[in-house]
Amino acid sequence: MSYQIKLEKFEGPLDLLLFLIKENEIDIYDIPIALITKQYLEYIELMQTLDLEMAGEFILMAAILIQIKVQTLLPSPSVAAEEIEDPRTELVKRLVEYQKFKEASSALSSFEEEQRKIFPRAFFDATVRDSEGDLEGEFTLFDMISVFHEALKNVPPPLSPHSVKKVDVTVDQRMAYIIGFMKDRDRCAFSELIAGEARKLVLIVTFLAILELMKRGQIVVRQRKLYSDFWIQRR
Amino acid sequence: MTAMDGKDDLKPIIEALIFVSDVPLSEAKLKEIVGNGLDGPQIRSCVAALNDEYRKEGRSFEIIRVAQGYQMVTRKEYGDWASRLYKGRSRTRLSRAALETVAIIAYRQPIIRVGIEAIRGVGVDGVLATLLERNLIRIAGRQPGLGRPLLYATSREFLRYFGLDRIEDLPTLKEVVRPDASQ
């Protein structure tokens, strides 16, 4: 039988199996393992022929399918037939579980589509930089790193000819600097701390010093959503 | 702040606050700002009255309830126009891999990476990075035990992005029904 294969992108072996089950109009709880294994392997072969990038998970699943097939073919030992667990059970459980989330994700996709049609009243004026008011918003290490990345981008390229100078800076020094900087105030912005600093190493060490101070519980870091900056607050 | 006796005084104040807020404005925040024993039912009836007015006057916007707050948004009919204004600035849709992964996190949170991979049957490293970058998920701590792996959960932005008020508003997971599962 020549099997018509549509070249869809599958999210993984489970996705491909669900596709085959649907195509063949098979009951997911009673998969004809020989048929599905055959079609699955055909598909894998085609992917290889087309030189599509294939994740190792696809091969692993092929092995699982073959193993199940072998188990169903082998005569069962002395135990009564009903007592042997169907070798497909585990796979079916995984497929059913995956199917649930696949459907949930298509629901989310339609929510996403609906939301793209509505536009919130937003406040884009990023020039206001009051350091008053509450700082809020979930602020993760990831956000901090992206702010840090921005700061690194602003570092001017080295003047040619390239010269190597030893920059003497330690995390301890920068920690002392930050604490000193904040002596008379409760909070300061990351951008203030690094203002005018063109040496990349100093930026990096300053960032590490902030992380260290956070770890020691001496400061907390907050962000106001609008700004690509963050606030450092004394505890 | 001036005394407010009836809804008529309250309504424009609530409208103003929702209007200037760039994030969904929570009832708690409204109560905190307005004071005077403002309660949930009052807020809700004001918002409903405002939406009624907007509808009657044929306004292009409305107040919706999202991510545990109120937000003023354009009506869907005007989405096309608004998107022309933001041409080139609109964010790309999530990939299928990202949608599946965030769905698993949403229903099973907090969950570790291996847990997500067990369900999807593929690695999710790159997808998690994308979701973190887009603020749709957050790291919710570490699971005690071997290796103390990171736990992932959805963020407030997740609710906003998908237009949900609370995480409980997600549709219930549907299982494939077994045809002979009558007994």
Coordinates of C-alpha atoms in Angstrom, one line a residue:
Chain A
M1 CA 0.0 0.0 0.0
S2 CA 1.4 3.3 -0.9
Y3 CA 0.8 5.7 1.9
Q4 CA 0.0 9.3 1.1
I5 CA 2.1 11.3 3.4
K6 CA 1.3 14.9 4.0
L7 CA 4.4 16.8 5.0
E8 CA 3.3 18.3 8.2
K9 CA 5.6 19.3 10.9
F10 CA 5.1 17.1 13.8
E11 CA 5.8 18.2 17.3
G12 CA 7.2 14.8 18.3
P13 CA 6.7 11.1 18.0
L14 CA 3.4 11.3 20.0
D15 CA 2.1 13.9 17.7
L16 CA 3.0 11.7 14.7
L17 CA 1.3 8.7 16.3
L18 CA -1.9 10.7 17.0
F19 CA -1.9 11.8 13.4
L20 CA -1.7 8.2 12.2
I21 CA -4.4 7.1 14.6
K22 CA -6.7 9.9 13.3
E23 CA -5.8 9.2 9.6
N24 CA -6.7 5.5 10.0
E25 CA -9.7 6.3 12.2
I26 CA -8.5 4.0 14.9
D27 CA -9.7 3.7 18.4
I28 CA -6.9 5.1 20.5
Y29 CA -7.6 2.4 23.2
D30 CA -7.3 -0.4 20.7
I31 CA -4.4 0.4 18.4
P32 CA -3.6 -2.2 15.7
I33 CA 0.1 -2.1 16.6
A34 CA 1.4 -3.8 13.4
L35 CA -0.3 -1.3 11.1
I36 CA 0.7 1.7 13.1
T37 CA 4.3 0.5 13.5
K38 CA 4.5 0.0 9.7
Q39 CA 3.2 3.4 8.9
Y40 CA 5.3 5.0 11.6
L41 CA 8.5 3.4 10.2
E42 CA 7.5 4.5 6.7
Y43 CA 7.2 8.0 7.9
I44 CA 10.6 7.9 9.6
E45 CA 12.2 6.5 6.5
L46 CA 10.7 9.3 4.4
M47 CA 12.0 11.9 6.9
Q48 CA 15.4 10.4 6.5
T49 CA 15.2 10.3 2.7
L50 CA 14.2 13.9 2.7
D51 CA 17.0 14.5 5.1
L52 CA 14.7 16.3 7.5
E53 CA 16.1 17.0 10.8
M54 CA 14.9 14.3 13.1
A55 CA 15.0 14.3 16.8
G56 CA 16.3 11.2 18.5
E57 CA 12.9 10.9 20.2
F58 CA 11.4 9.7 16.9
I59 CA 13.9 6.8 16.8
L60 CA 13.2 5.9 20.4
M61 CA 9.5 5.7 19.7
A62 CA 10.2 3.4 16.8
A63 CA 12.0 1.1 19.1
I64 CA 9.1 1.2 21.6
L65 CA 6.6 0.3 18.9
I66 CA 8.7 -2.6 17.7
Q67 CA 9.1 -3.8 21.2
I68 CA 5.3 -3.7 21.8
K69 CA 4.8 -5.5 18.5
V70 CA 7.2 -8.2 19.5
Q71 CA 5.5 -8.6 22.9
T72 CA 2.1 -9.1 21.2
L73 CA 3.5 -11.7 18.8
L74 CA 5.3 -13.8 21.4
P75 CA 3.3 -16.5 22.9
S76 CA 2.6 -15.7 26.5
P77 CA 4.2 -17.9 29.2
S78 CA 2.3 -20.0 31.6
V79 CA 0.3 -17.1 33.1
A80 CA -3.3 -16.9 32.1
A81 CA -3.9 -14.4 29.3
E82 CA -6.1 -12.0 31.3
E83 CA -3.4 -11.5 33.9
I84 CA -0.8 -10.2 31.4
E85 CA -0.9 -6.5 31.0
D86 CA -1.6 -5.3 27.5
P87 CA 1.9 -4.2 26.3
R88 CA 0.1 -1.2 24.7
T89 CA -1.2 0.2 27.9
E90 CA 1.7 2.4 28.8
L91 CA 1.8 4.0 25.3
V92 CA -1.9 4.5 25.2
K93 CA -1.7 6.3 28.5
R94 CA 0.9 8.6 27.2
L95 CA -1.0 9.3 24.0
V96 CA -4.2 10.0 25.8
E97 CA -2.4 12.4 28.2
Y98 CA -0.7 14.1 25.3
Q99 CA -3.9 14.4 23.3
K100 CA -5.5 16.3 26.2
F101 CA -2.8 19.0 26.1
K102 CA -2.8 19.1 22.4
E103 CA -6.5 20.0 22.5
A104 CA -5.9 22.5 25.4
S105 CA -3.2 24.1 23.3
S106 CA -5.5 24.6 20.4
A107 CA -8.0 26.2 22.7
L108 CA -5.2 28.5 23.9
S109 CA -4.3 29.2 20.3
S110 CA -7.8 30.5 19.6
F111 CA -7.7 32.6 22.8
E112 CA -4.5 34.1 21.5
E113 CA -6.1 34.8 18.2
E114 CA -9.0 36.6 19.9
Q115 CA -6.7 38.7 22.0
R116 CA -4.7 39.8 19.0
K117 CA -7.8 41.7 17.9
I118 CA -8.1 43.8 21.0
F119 CA -5.7 46.5 22.0
P120 CA -5.3 47.7 25.5
R121 CA -5.1 51.4 26.5
A122 CA -1.5 51.6 27.2
F123 CA 1.0 54.1 28.4
F124 CA 4.0 54.4 26.2
D125 CA 5.7 57.5 27.6
A126 CA 9.0 56.1 28.8
T127 CA 10.4 59.5 29.5
V128 CA 8.8 59.8 32.9
R129 CA 11.3 58.5 35.3
D130 CA 10.0 59.1 38.7
S131 CA 11.6 57.2 41.4
E132 CA 8.6 57.6 43.6
G133 CA 5.7 55.4 44.0
D134 CA 5.4 51.7 44.3
L135 CA 7.6 49.4 42.4
E136 CA 5.7 46.4 41.2
G137 CA 5.6 43.7 38.7
E138 CA 7.1 40.3 38.7
F139 CA 10.7 40.6 38.1
T140 CA 12.8 37.6 37.3
L141 CA 16.5 36.9 36.9
F142 CA 15.6 36.7 33.2
D143 CA 14.4 40.3 33.2
M144 CA 17.6 41.4 34.9
I145 CA 19.7 39.6 32.4
S146 CA 17.9 41.3 29.5
V147 CA 18.5 44.7 31.1
F148 CA 22.1 43.8 31.6
H149 CA 22.3 42.8 27.9
E150 CA 20.9 46.2 26.9
A151 CA 23.6 47.8 29.0
L152 CA 26.3 45.8 27.4
K153 CA 25.1 46.8 23.9
N154 CA 25.7 50.4 24.9
V155 CA 29.3 49.8 25.5
P156 CA 31.2 51.6 22.8
P157 CA 33.5 49.5 20.6
P158 CA 37.1 49.6 21.6
L159 CA 39.2 52.3 20.0
S160 CA 41.7 51.0 17.6
P161 CA 44.5 50.1 17.8
H162 CA 43.4 47.5 20.3
S163 CA 45.2 47.8 23.5
V164 CA 44.9 45.5 26.4
K165 CA 44.8 47.1 29.8
K166 CA 44.4 45.4 33.1
V167 CA 41.2 46.4 34.7
D168 CA 41.4 46.1 38.4
V169 CA 38.0 45.4 39.8
T170 CA 36.6 42.9 42.1
V171 CA 33.1 41.9 43.2
D172 CA 33.8 43.1 46.7
Q173 CA 34.9 46.5 45.4
R174 CA 31.7 46.9 43.4
M175 CA 29.6 45.8 46.3
A176 CA 31.1 48.4 48.5
Y177 CA 30.6 50.9 45.7
I178 CA 26.9 50.1 45.4
I179 CA 26.4 50.3 49.2
G180 CA 28.2 53.6 49.2
F181 CA 26.2 54.8 46.3
M182 CA 23.0 54.1 48.1
K183 CA 24.1 55.5 51.4
D184 CA 21.8 58.5 51.4
R185 CA 19.0 57.0 49.5
D186 CA 16.6 54.0 49.6
R187 CA 16.9 53.1 46.0
C188 CA 18.8 53.7 42.8
A189 CA 18.4 52.6 39.2
F190 CA 20.8 50.2 37.6
S191 CA 21.4 52.7 34.8
E192 CA 22.6 55.2 37.4
L193 CA 25.1 52.7 38.8
I194 CA 26.7 52.1 35.5
A195 CA 26.3 55.6 34.1
G196 CA 29.3 56.5 32.0
E197 CA 30.9 53.2 32.5
A198 CA 32.5 52.0 29.2
R199 CA 34.5 49.1 30.5
K200 CA 32.7 45.9 29.9
L201 CA 34.4 44.1 32.7
V202 CA 33.3 46.7 35.2
L203 CA 29.7 46.3 34.0
I204 CA 29.9 42.5 34.4
V205 CA 31.4 42.7 37.8
T206 CA 28.8 45.3 38.9
F207 CA 26.1 43.0 37.8
L208 CA 27.7 40.1 39.7
A209 CA 27.9 42.4 42.8
I210 CA 24.2 43.1 42.6
L211 CA 23.5 39.4 42.4
E212 CA 25.7 38.8 45.4
L213 CA 24.1 41.6 47.4
M214 CA 20.7 40.1 46.6
K215 CA 21.8 36.7 47.8
R216 CA 23.0 38.2 51.0
G217 CA 19.6 39.9 51.4
Q218 CA 21.1 43.4 51.6
I219 CA 19.2 44.6 48.6
V220 CA 16.1 43.8 46.6
V221 CA 15.6 44.4 42.9
R222 CA 12.4 45.7 41.4
Q223 CA 11.3 46.8 38.1
R224 CA 8.6 49.0 36.7
K225 CA 7.4 47.4 33.6
L226 CA 7.8 50.3 31.3
Y227 CA 11.5 50.7 31.6
S228 CA 14.3 48.7 30.4
D229 CA 16.0 49.4 33.7
F230 CA 15.6 48.1 37.2
W231 CA 15.6 49.5 40.7
I232 CA 17.8 48.5 43.5
Q233 CA 16.4 48.9 46.9
R234 CA 18.0 48.7 50.3
R235 CA 16.5 46.3 52.7
Chain B
M1 CA -10.5 63.2 48.2
T2 CA -14.1 64.4 47.9
A3 CA -17.0 62.5 49.5
M4 CA -18.9 60.3 47.2
D5 CA -22.4 59.5 47.9
G6 CA -23.8 57.8 44.8
K7 CA -22.6 55.8 41.9
D8 CA -22.7 58.9 39.7
D9 CA -19.7 60.4 41.5
L10 CA -17.9 57.1 41.7
K11 CA -18.3 56.1 38.1
P12 CA -16.1 58.8 36.5
I13 CA -13.4 58.2 39.1
I14 CA -13.3 54.5 38.4
E15 CA -13.3 55.3 34.7
A16 CA -10.4 57.7 35.1
L17 CA -8.4 55.2 37.0
I18 CA -8.9 52.4 34.6
F19 CA -8.3 54.8 31.7
V20 CA -4.8 55.8 33.0
S21 CA -3.7 52.4 34.1
D22 CA -1.4 50.6 31.7
V23 CA -1.9 47.3 33.3
P24 CA -5.1 45.6 34.3
L25 CA -6.2 47.5 37.4
S26 CA -7.2 45.2 40.3
E27 CA -10.2 45.8 42.6
A28 CA -7.8 45.8 45.5
K29 CA -5.9 48.7 44.0
L30 CA -9.1 50.6 43.2
K31 CA -10.3 50.2 46.8
E32 CA -6.9 51.4 48.1
I33 CA -7.0 54.5 45.9
V34 CA -10.6 55.4 46.2
G35 CA -11.1 54.4 49.8
N36 CA -14.4 55.4 51.4
G37 CA -15.4 51.8 51.9
L38 CA -15.6 51.1 48.2
D39 CA -16.5 47.5 47.7
G40 CA -16.4 44.9 44.9
P41 CA -20.1 45.1 44.0
Q42 CA -19.9 48.9 43.7
I43 CA -16.9 48.6 41.4
R44 CA -18.6 45.9 39.3
S45 CA -21.8 47.9 38.9
C46 CA -19.8 51.0 37.9
V47 CA -17.9 49.1 35.3
A48 CA -21.2 47.5 34.0
A49 CA -22.8 51.0 33.8
L50 CA -19.8 52.4 32.0
N51 CA -19.8 49.5 29.5
D52 CA -23.6 50.1 28.9
E53 CA -22.9 53.8 28.1
Y54 CA -20.1 52.9 25.8
R55 CA -22.3 50.5 23.9
K56 CA -25.2 52.9 23.7
E57 CA -22.9 55.7 22.4
G58 CA -21.3 53.3 19.9
R59 CA -17.8 53.7 21.4
S60 CA -14.9 51.8 20.0
F61 CA -13.7 50.6 23.3
E62 CA -14.9 48.8 26.4
I63 CA -13.7 47.7 29.8
I64 CA -12.9 44.1 30.2
R65 CA -12.0 41.9 33.1
V66 CA -8.6 40.2 32.6
A67 CA -5.7 39.0 34.8
Q68 CA -7.6 39.9 38.0
G69 CA -8.2 43.4 37.0
Y70 CA -10.0 45.9 34.7
Q71 CA -8.6 47.1 31.5
M72 CA -9.8 49.5 28.8
V73 CA -9.4 47.9 25.3
T74 CA -10.6 48.5 21.8
R75 CA -13.5 46.4 20.6
K76 CA -12.6 43.5 18.3
E77 CA -14.2 45.1 15.3
Y78 CA -11.5 47.8 15.4
G79 CA -8.6 45.4 15.8
D80 CA -7.7 45.6 12.1
W81 CA -7.4 49.4 12.4
A82 CA -5.4 49.3 15.6
S83 CA -3.0 46.7 14.1
R84 CA -2.3 49.1 11.2
L85 CA -1.1 51.6 13.6
Y86 CA 1.2 49.1 15.2
K87 CA 2.3 47.6 11.9
G88 CA 5.6 45.8 12.4
R89 CA 5.4 46.1 16.1
S90 CA 2.9 43.3 16.7
R91 CA 4.4 40.2 18.4
T92 CA 4.6 36.9 16.6
R93 CA 2.1 34.2 17.5
L94 CA 3.3 31.4 19.7
S95 CA 4.6 28.3 17.9
R96 CA 2.7 25.0 18.3
A97 CA 5.6 23.8 20.5
A98 CA 5.3 26.9 22.7
L99 CA 1.5 26.6 23.0
E100 CA 1.7 22.9 23.9
T101 CA 4.4 23.6 26.5
V102 CA 2.6 26.5 28.1
A103 CA -0.6 24.5 28.1
I104 CA 1.1 21.7 30.1
I105 CA 2.6 24.3 32.5
A106 CA -0.8 26.0 32.9
Y107 CA -2.6 22.8 33.9
R108 CA 0.1 21.1 35.8
Q109 CA 1.9 24.0 37.6
P110 CA 4.2 24.0 39.2
I111 CA 6.0 21.5 37.0
I112 CA 9.6 20.6 36.3
R113 CA 11.1 20.4 32.8
V114 CA 11.4 16.7 32.8
G115 CA 7.7 16.5 33.7
I116 CA 6.8 18.6 30.7
E117 CA 9.0 16.5 28.4
A118 CA 7.5 13.3 29.7
I119 CA 4.1 14.5 28.4
R120 CA 5.3 16.0 25.1
G121 CA 7.7 13.3 24.3
V122 CA 10.3 15.9 23.1
G123 CA 12.8 18.2 24.7
V124 CA 11.6 21.6 25.7
D125 CA 14.7 23.6 26.6
G126 CA 14.4 26.1 23.8
V127 CA 10.7 26.5 24.2
L128 CA 11.0 27.3 27.9
A129 CA 13.6 30.0 27.1
T130 CA 11.1 31.6 24.6
L131 CA 8.3 31.4 27.1
L132 CA 10.4 32.9 29.9
E133 CA 11.5 35.7 27.5
R134 CA 8.0 36.5 26.7
N135 CA 7.1 36.6 30.4
L136 CA 4.4 34.0 29.9
I137 CA 5.9 31.7 32.5
R138 CA 8.0 32.2 35.6
I139 CA 10.3 30.2 37.7
A140 CA 8.3 29.2 40.8
G141 CA 11.1 27.8 42.9
R142 CA 12.9 24.5 43.0
Q143 CA 11.6 21.0 43.6
P144 CA 13.1 19.5 46.7
G145 CA 15.1 16.4 46.2
L146 CA 17.7 15.2 43.7
G147 CA 19.2 18.0 41.6
R148 CA 16.6 20.5 42.9
P149 CA 15.2 21.1 39.4
L150 CA 13.5 24.4 38.6
L151 CA 9.7 24.5 38.9
Y152 CA 7.8 26.4 36.2
A153 CA 4.4 28.2 36.6
T154 CA 2.4 30.6 34.5
S155 CA 2.7 34.4 35.1
R156 CA 0.2 37.2 35.3
E157 CA 1.2 38.0 31.7
F158 CA 0.0 34.6 30.7
L159 CA -3.5 35.5 31.9
R160 CA -3.4 38.8 30.1
Y161 CA -2.0 37.3 26.9
F162 CA -4.8 34.7 26.6
G163 CA -7.5 37.0 28.0
L164 CA -8.2 35.0 31.1
D165 CA -9.3 36.5 34.4
R166 CA -8.0 33.7 36.6
I167 CA -6.1 30.5 36.0
E168 CA -9.3 28.6 36.9
D169 CA -10.9 30.1 33.8
L170 CA -8.9 27.7 31.6
P171 CA -11.2 25.2 29.9
T172 CA -11.3 21.8 31.5
L173 CA -9.0 19.2 30.0
K174 CA -11.0 16.9 27.9
E175 CA -10.1 13.2 27.8
V176 CA -10.6 11.1 24.7
V177 CA -13.7 9.1 25.6
R178 CA -13.3 5.4 25.5
P179 CA -16.1 4.1 23.3
D180 CA -16.9 1.1 25.5
A181 CA -16.4 2.8 28.8
S182 CA -20.1 2.6 29.6
Q183 CA -19.8 0.8 32.9

